[in-house]
Amino acid sequence: MKFSEEQIHRYSRQMILPGIGGKGQRKLAEAKVFIMGAGGLGSPAALYLAAAGVGTIGLADFDRVELHNLQRQILHRTVDVGLPKVESGKRTLESLNPEVKVETYPERITSANIRKIIAGYDLALDGSDNFPTRFLTNDACYFEKKTLISGAILRFDGQLSTFKPHAGGPCYRCLFPEPPPAGTVPSCQEAGVLGAVAGIIGVLQANEALKEILGHGESMAGRFLMFNALNLSFHEVKIQKNPNCLLCGENPRIHELIQYSQSCPGNVAAFCPGNVAA
Ligand SMILES: [Zn+2]
């Protein structure tokens, strides 16, 4: 593909970067990124991916915009309250960059439809707010051999990692084998979350997605980042593939997608503080 003068102008500040150029910009234009959740993490991630010229963005969210979302879910505006989040998100992304194709999935994402959706994308970002969806996304990415960029937030804390077991790294289940029992991890609704924390982790997810697409820099695969906003600290640990992983281990016990009950752990934040093997 050839870039128009307007495109070169739009992307000039990143096209002059070493490791991007016209070749990298073309990779971005051809890339297809799936985003699970048009909420606190998906919003900033989608905005930066659209601004950077990622050609196709898939947005999946079953919810409608509510007033209490607006404190952190910056894809949506006050006038959007009541609209499906994917519709509001698509409009915002297209107004930012009309060149981006936004595919929307307003339906509930389940074991019945997720693999088919994810198969059409190059990589996935997880910005879901509940464990059933988080594990479903991880497992679907594993079976479809797609890179998963995972983010989680709660209160003043955030976590980030990239999972690509198809390239030898760990998967999400290598760290967190099963969803926690219902009621053991509080939700953002119960415990709260600072909007800026969602912004920081969501933008880091976009950053890692861009690096994976460009094949530039050092991947977060095999690394797990923990962020605390109050003392402004980033702490990183190395993570390894678990040979006993239920999904990607030597003798896997999971051979197909598991539909965990949405009502079981409820609308919990996808967050397992401190439970990380160094
Ligand atoms: Zn694993």
PDB file of C-alpha atoms and ligand atoms in Angstrom, residues 171 173-174 245 248, ligand 1:
ATOM      1  CA  CYS A 171       0.069 -18.353  29.558  1.00  0.00           C
ATOM      2  CA  ARG A 173      -3.045 -20.023  33.646  1.00  0.00           C
ATOM      3  CA  CYS A 174       0.647 -20.688  34.286  1.00  0.00           C
ATOM      4  CA  CYS A 245      -0.066 -25.782  33.588  1.00  0.00           C
ATOM      5  CA  CYS A 248      -0.219 -25.252  28.120  1.00  0.00           C
TER       6      CYS A 248
HETATM    7 ZN    ZN B   1       0.083 -22.097  30.802  1.00  0.00          ZN
END
